[in-house]
PDB file of C-alpha atoms in Angstrom:
ATOM      1  CA  MET U   1      30.717 -23.714  12.175  1.00 49.00           C
ATOM      2  CA  SER U   2      27.504 -25.788  12.032  1.00 51.00           C
ATOM      3  CA  LEU U   3      26.079 -27.170   9.014  1.00 54.00           C
ATOM      4  CA  PRO U   4      22.781 -25.619   7.778  1.00 53.00           C
ATOM      5  CA  ARG U   5      19.785 -27.678   8.648  1.00 50.00           C
ATOM      6  CA  GLU U   6      17.698 -29.200   5.951  1.00 64.00           C
ATOM      7  CA  THR U   7      14.244 -27.978   5.932  1.00 75.00           C
ATOM      8  CA  ALA U   8      11.597 -30.736   6.213  1.00 88.00           C
ATOM      9  CA  CYS U   9       9.041 -30.930   3.465  1.00 90.00           C
ATOM     10  CA  THR U  10       5.376 -31.007   4.403  1.00 89.00           C
ATOM     11  CA  ILE U  11       2.166 -32.156   2.938  1.00 90.00           C
ATOM     12  CA  GLU U  12       1.561 -28.537   1.782  1.00 91.00           C
ATOM     13  CA  ASP U  13       4.742 -28.847  -0.426  1.00 92.00           C
ATOM     14  CA  ILE U  14       3.116 -31.988  -2.023  1.00 92.00           C
ATOM     15  CA  TYR U  15      -0.042 -30.049  -2.839  1.00 90.00           C
ATOM     16  CA  ALA U  16       1.837 -27.122  -4.047  1.00 94.00           C
ATOM     17  CA  LEU U  17       3.526 -29.126  -6.852  1.00 93.00           C
ATOM     18  CA  PRO U  18       2.672 -28.105 -10.496  1.00 93.00           C
ATOM     19  CA  ASP U  19      -0.092 -30.104 -12.161  1.00 90.00           C
ATOM     20  CA  GLY U  20       1.306 -33.424 -13.518  1.00 86.00           C
ATOM     21  CA  GLN U  21       4.225 -33.487 -11.187  1.00 91.00           C
ATOM     22  CA  ARG U  22       4.012 -36.256  -8.642  1.00 93.00           C
ATOM     23  CA  ALA U  23       5.919 -36.871  -5.464  1.00 94.00           C
ATOM     24  CA  GLU U  24       5.607 -38.833  -2.190  1.00 94.00           C
ATOM     25  CA  LEU U  25       6.517 -37.671   1.261  1.00 93.00           C
ATOM     26  CA  ILE U  26       8.268 -39.792   3.828  1.00 92.00           C
ATOM     27  CA  ASP U  27       9.824 -38.592   6.997  1.00 88.00           C
ATOM     28  CA  GLY U  28       9.893 -35.097   5.830  1.00 89.00           C
ATOM     29  CA  GLN U  29      11.807 -36.043   2.579  1.00 92.00           C
ATOM     30  CA  MET U  30      10.011 -35.462  -0.799  1.00 93.00           C
ATOM     31  CA  TYR U  31      10.640 -38.239  -3.448  1.00 93.00           C
ATOM     32  CA  MET U  32       9.892 -37.272  -7.005  1.00 93.00           C
ATOM     33  CA  MET U  33       8.111 -39.980  -9.157  1.00 92.00           C
ATOM     34  CA  ALA U  34       9.132 -40.805 -12.583  1.00 89.00           C
ATOM     35  CA  PRO U  35       6.576 -41.659 -15.246  1.00 88.00           C
ATOM     36  CA  PRO U  36       5.721 -45.423 -15.363  1.00 90.00           C
ATOM     37  CA  SER U  37       6.659 -47.770 -18.188  1.00 92.00           C
ATOM     38  CA  ARG U  38       4.084 -49.626 -20.343  1.00 94.00           C
ATOM     39  CA  ILE U  39       4.445 -52.807 -18.437  1.00 95.00           C
ATOM     40  CA  HIS U  40       4.159 -51.088 -15.177  1.00 95.00           C
ATOM     41  CA  GLN U  41       0.851 -49.489 -16.328  1.00 96.00           C
ATOM     42  CA  ARG U  42      -0.477 -52.798 -17.852  1.00 96.00           C
ATOM     43  CA  LEU U  43       0.079 -54.580 -14.423  1.00 97.00           C
ATOM     44  CA  ILE U  44      -1.699 -51.784 -12.588  1.00 97.00           C
ATOM     45  CA  ALA U  45      -4.634 -51.898 -15.024  1.00 97.00           C
ATOM     46  CA  GLN U  46      -4.936 -55.737 -14.929  1.00 98.00           C
ATOM     47  CA  LEU U  47      -4.395 -56.044 -11.246  1.00 98.00           C
ATOM     48  CA  THR U  48      -7.007 -53.215 -10.506  1.00 98.00           C
ATOM     49  CA  LYS U  49      -9.502 -54.978 -12.818  1.00 98.00           C
ATOM     50  CA  THR U  50      -9.049 -58.332 -11.288  1.00 98.00           C
ATOM     51  CA  ILE U  51      -9.302 -57.155  -7.843  1.00 98.00           C
ATOM     52  CA  GLY U  52     -12.268 -54.808  -8.573  1.00 97.00           C
ATOM     53  CA  LEU U  53     -14.100 -57.548 -10.415  1.00 97.00           C
ATOM     54  CA  HIS U  54     -13.697 -59.857  -7.504  1.00 97.00           C
ATOM     55  CA  ILE U  55     -14.987 -57.212  -4.968  1.00 96.00           C
ATOM     56  CA  ASP U  56     -18.068 -56.643  -7.337  1.00 96.00           C
ATOM     57  CA  ASP U  57     -18.753 -60.228  -7.788  1.00 95.00           C
ATOM     58  CA  LYS U  58     -18.612 -60.850  -4.110  1.00 93.00           C
ATOM     59  CA  LYS U  59     -20.562 -57.595  -3.258  1.00 93.00           C
ATOM     60  CA  GLY U  60     -17.803 -56.716  -1.118  1.00 90.00           C
ATOM     61  CA  ASP U  61     -17.409 -53.493   0.943  1.00 93.00           C
ATOM     62  CA  CYS U  62     -13.685 -52.863  -0.230  1.00 96.00           C
ATOM     63  CA  HIS U  63     -12.685 -50.264  -2.873  1.00 97.00           C
ATOM     64  CA  VAL U  64      -9.732 -50.578  -5.203  1.00 98.00           C
ATOM     65  CA  TYR U  65      -7.896 -47.387  -6.320  1.00 98.00           C
ATOM     66  CA  PRO U  66      -5.038 -47.333  -8.847  1.00 97.00           C
ATOM     67  CA  ALA U  67      -2.316 -44.505  -8.799  1.00 94.00           C
ATOM     68  CA  PRO U  68      -2.395 -41.555  -8.636  1.00 93.00           C
ATOM     69  CA  PHE U  69      -4.448 -41.914  -5.495  1.00 95.00           C
ATOM     70  CA  ALA U  70      -3.381 -40.006  -2.317  1.00 94.00           C
ATOM     71  CA  VAL U  71      -2.885 -41.924   0.754  1.00 96.00           C
ATOM     72  CA  THR U  72      -1.889 -40.114   4.019  1.00 95.00           C
ATOM     73  CA  LEU U  73      -0.770 -42.928   6.313  1.00 94.00           C
ATOM     74  CA  PHE U  74      -0.850 -41.058   9.637  1.00 89.00           C
ATOM     75  CA  ALA U  75      -2.988 -38.501  11.182  1.00 81.00           C
ATOM     76  CA  ASP U  76      -0.033 -36.023  11.406  1.00 77.00           C
ATOM     77  CA  ASP U  77       0.372 -35.848   7.456  1.00 74.00           C
ATOM     78  CA  ASP U  78       3.988 -37.108   7.910  1.00 78.00           C
ATOM     79  CA  ALA U  79       3.756 -39.686   5.192  1.00 89.00           C
ATOM     80  CA  TYR U  80       1.969 -39.156   1.788  1.00 94.00           C
ATOM     81  CA  VAL U  81       2.269 -41.871  -0.651  1.00 96.00           C
ATOM     82  CA  GLU U  82       0.736 -42.890  -4.064  1.00 96.00           C
ATOM     83  CA  PRO U  83       0.757 -46.612  -4.078  1.00 97.00           C
ATOM     84  CA  ASP U  84       0.312 -48.335  -7.349  1.00 97.00           C
ATOM     85  CA  ILE U  85      -2.867 -50.063  -6.017  1.00 98.00           C
ATOM     86  CA  SER U  86      -4.659 -49.378  -2.859  1.00 98.00           C
ATOM     87  CA  VAL U  87      -7.466 -51.530  -1.458  1.00 98.00           C
ATOM     88  CA  ILE U  88      -9.491 -49.895   1.373  1.00 98.00           C
ATOM     89  CA  CYS U  89     -12.196 -51.721   3.271  1.00 97.00           C
ATOM     90  CA  ASN U  90     -13.076 -49.153   5.933  1.00 96.00           C
ATOM     91  CA  LYS U  91     -15.122 -46.453   4.131  1.00 95.00           C
ATOM     92  CA  ASN U  92     -14.470 -44.066   6.998  1.00 96.00           C
ATOM     93  CA  LYS U  93     -10.914 -43.663   5.802  1.00 96.00           C
ATOM     94  CA  LEU U  94     -11.950 -42.388   2.405  1.00 96.00           C
ATOM     95  CA  SER U  95     -12.298 -38.613   1.794  1.00 94.00           C
ATOM     96  CA  ASP U  96     -12.183 -36.138  -1.127  1.00 93.00           C
ATOM     97  CA  ARG U  97      -8.458 -36.129  -0.651  1.00 91.00           C
ATOM     98  CA  GLY U  98      -8.065 -39.906  -0.913  1.00 95.00           C
ATOM     99  CA  CYS U  99      -7.299 -42.264   1.930  1.00 96.00           C
ATOM    100  CA  GLU U 100      -6.543 -41.121   5.382  1.00 95.00           C
ATOM    101  CA  GLY U 101      -5.078 -44.007   7.240  1.00 95.00           C
ATOM    102  CA  ALA U 102      -3.675 -47.366   6.154  1.00 96.00           C
ATOM    103  CA  PRO U 103      -5.186 -49.180   3.183  1.00 97.00           C
ATOM    104  CA  ASP U 104      -5.823 -52.834   3.847  1.00 97.00           C
ATOM    105  CA  PHE U 105      -3.777 -54.024   0.826  1.00 98.00           C
ATOM    106  CA  ILE U 106      -1.162 -52.148  -1.148  1.00 98.00           C
ATOM    107  CA  ILE U 107       0.546 -53.220  -4.297  1.00 98.00           C
ATOM    108  CA  GLU U 108       3.569 -51.637  -5.680  1.00 97.00           C
ATOM    109  CA  ILE U 109       5.001 -52.354  -9.119  1.00 97.00           C
ATOM    110  CA  VAL U 110       8.812 -51.970  -8.993  1.00 96.00           C
ATOM    111  CA  SER U 111      10.516 -49.777 -11.602  1.00 92.00           C
ATOM    112  CA  PRO U 112      14.212 -48.983 -11.853  1.00 88.00           C
ATOM    113  CA  SER U 113      13.738 -45.688  -9.963  1.00 86.00           C
ATOM    114  CA  SER U 114      11.589 -47.130  -7.201  1.00 87.00           C
ATOM    115  CA  ARG U 115      13.422 -50.324  -6.389  1.00 90.00           C
ATOM    116  CA  ARG U 116      15.131 -49.123  -3.209  1.00 90.00           C
ATOM    117  CA  MET U 117      12.071 -47.262  -2.041  1.00 89.00           C
ATOM    118  CA  ASP U 118       9.497 -50.224  -2.691  1.00 92.00           C
ATOM    119  CA  TYR U 119      11.734 -52.745  -0.926  1.00 91.00           C
ATOM    120  CA  SER U 120      13.026 -50.839   2.005  1.00 90.00           C
ATOM    121  CA  LYS U 121      11.390 -47.504   3.004  1.00 91.00           C
ATOM    122  CA  LYS U 122       7.860 -48.357   1.949  1.00 93.00           C
ATOM    123  CA  MET U 123       7.931 -51.932   3.357  1.00 92.00           C
ATOM    124  CA  GLY U 124       8.751 -50.635   6.732  1.00 92.00           C
ATOM    125  CA  LEU U 125       6.396 -47.647   6.478  1.00 94.00           C
ATOM    126  CA  TYR U 126       3.487 -49.796   5.391  1.00 95.00           C
ATOM    127  CA  MET U 127       4.188 -52.264   8.214  1.00 94.00           C
ATOM    128  CA  ASP U 128       4.232 -49.452  10.760  1.00 93.00           C
ATOM    129  CA  ALA U 129       1.073 -47.870   9.529  1.00 94.00           C
ATOM    130  CA  GLY U 130      -1.012 -51.011   9.837  1.00 95.00           C
ATOM    131  CA  VAL U 131      -1.353 -52.137   6.221  1.00 96.00           C
ATOM    132  CA  ARG U 132      -2.510 -55.767   6.395  1.00 96.00           C
ATOM    133  CA  GLU U 133      -1.066 -56.939   3.129  1.00 96.00           C
ATOM    134  CA  TYR U 134       1.756 -55.669   0.809  1.00 97.00           C
ATOM    135  CA  TRP U 135       2.867 -56.910  -2.561  1.00 98.00           C
ATOM    136  CA  ILE U 136       5.873 -55.897  -4.486  1.00 97.00           C
ATOM    137  CA  VAL U 137       5.550 -56.905  -8.032  1.00 98.00           C
ATOM    138  CA  ASP U 138       9.000 -56.824  -9.656  1.00 97.00           C
ATOM    139  CA  PRO U 139       8.781 -57.284 -13.561  1.00 96.00           C
ATOM    140  CA  ALA U 140      12.584 -57.154 -13.953  1.00 95.00           C
ATOM    141  CA  LYS U 141      12.965 -60.279 -11.727  1.00 96.00           C
ATOM    142  CA  GLU U 142       9.633 -61.758 -12.693  1.00 97.00           C
ATOM    143  CA  ARG U 143       8.699 -62.217  -9.035  1.00 97.00           C
ATOM    144  CA  THR U 144       6.285 -60.939  -6.408  1.00 98.00           C
ATOM    145  CA  THR U 145       7.106 -60.599  -2.779  1.00 97.00           C
ATOM    146  CA  VAL U 146       4.289 -60.838  -0.503  1.00 97.00           C
ATOM    147  CA  TYR U 147       4.122 -59.510   3.142  1.00 96.00           C
ATOM    148  CA  HIS U 148       1.148 -60.489   5.464  1.00 95.00           C
ATOM    149  CA  TYR U 149       1.714 -58.024   8.238  1.00 93.00           C
ATOM    150  CA  GLU U 150      -1.048 -59.437  10.366  1.00 87.00           C
ATOM    151  CA  GLU U 151       0.698 -62.802  10.636  1.00 87.00           C
ATOM    152  CA  ASP U 152       3.960 -61.426  11.497  1.00 82.00           C
ATOM    153  CA  ALA U 153       5.548 -63.953   9.227  1.00 85.00           C
ATOM    154  CA  ALA U 154       8.521 -63.680   6.805  1.00 92.00           C
ATOM    155  CA  PRO U 155       7.725 -62.506   3.337  1.00 96.00           C
ATOM    156  CA  THR U 156       6.919 -65.142   0.688  1.00 97.00           C
ATOM    157  CA  ILE U 157       8.348 -64.870  -2.785  1.00 98.00           C
ATOM    158  CA  TYR U 158       6.444 -66.031  -5.891  1.00 98.00           C
ATOM    159  CA  SER U 159       7.533 -66.478  -9.500  1.00 98.00           C
ATOM    160  CA  PHE U 160       5.147 -64.644 -11.989  1.00 98.00           C
ATOM    161  CA  ASP U 161       4.006 -68.206 -12.969  1.00 97.00           C
ATOM    162  CA  GLN U 162       2.893 -69.137  -9.504  1.00 98.00           C
ATOM    163  CA  PRO U 163      -0.790 -68.429  -8.281  1.00 98.00           C
ATOM    164  CA  ILE U 164      -0.868 -66.059  -5.236  1.00 97.00           C
ATOM    165  CA  THR U 165      -3.899 -66.207  -2.892  1.00 96.00           C
ATOM    166  CA  VAL U 166      -4.878 -62.740  -1.949  1.00 96.00           C
ATOM    167  CA  GLY U 167      -4.742 -62.826   1.825  1.00 91.00           C
ATOM    168  CA  ILE U 168      -7.457 -60.307   2.614  1.00 91.00           C
ATOM    169  CA  TYR U 169      -9.835 -62.376   0.610  1.00 89.00           C
ATOM    170  CA  GLY U 170      -8.714 -65.969   0.608  1.00 87.00           C
ATOM    171  CA  ASP U 171     -10.751 -66.963  -2.380  1.00 94.00           C
ATOM    172  CA  LEU U 172      -8.968 -64.874  -4.951  1.00 96.00           C
ATOM    173  CA  GLN U 173      -5.991 -66.169  -6.578  1.00 97.00           C
ATOM    174  CA  ILE U 174      -3.886 -64.170  -9.024  1.00 98.00           C
ATOM    175  CA  THR U 175      -1.044 -65.365 -11.469  1.00 98.00           C
ATOM    176  CA  VAL U 176       0.881 -62.322 -12.640  1.00 98.00           C
ATOM    177  CA  SER U 177       2.211 -63.953 -15.800  1.00 97.00           C
ATOM    178  CA  GLU U 178      -1.497 -64.337 -16.974  1.00 96.00           C
ATOM    179  CA  LEU U 179      -2.080 -60.644 -16.605  1.00 96.00           C
ATOM    180  CA  LEU U 180       0.675 -59.822 -19.106  1.00 92.00           C
ATOM    181  CA  ASN U 181      -0.821 -61.807 -22.004  1.00 83.00           C
TER     182      ASN U 181
END
């Protein structure tokens, strides 16, 4: 007797969720999202503001979007995610539905319920999709892991007290501990 096959979820299942309920879709599997903590939200707000002000000051072409913001990484709608922060520099990827394709820069703030997802599934997914830079900000460990996928280098780990140069800009440094004051 064969086991019943699991039915793969689709992007339509994501859009059919009740208002206020959030989930991500990776490899046909839907992952429900828990409400974020106060520190999580503070970091999203401060990082979004810092990056947005830098873009504005430089009159840059990139746009920064905090979650909830829909990102469909591949044309086949196989991967739908809501990164905590997405920076998109190619306006052709933006639509009324969100971002269609890989953002240039993604930041995820780790929460207890997202730890495995952020460090493993999303790390590989973002690399495969063509994200240029990925930060995993981990409040529990007070460190940030930075992946520069274009350089094909090992990740760099920074303590919250160390300044981190944003790779897609080069002239923007962020010290995470200063954002929590």
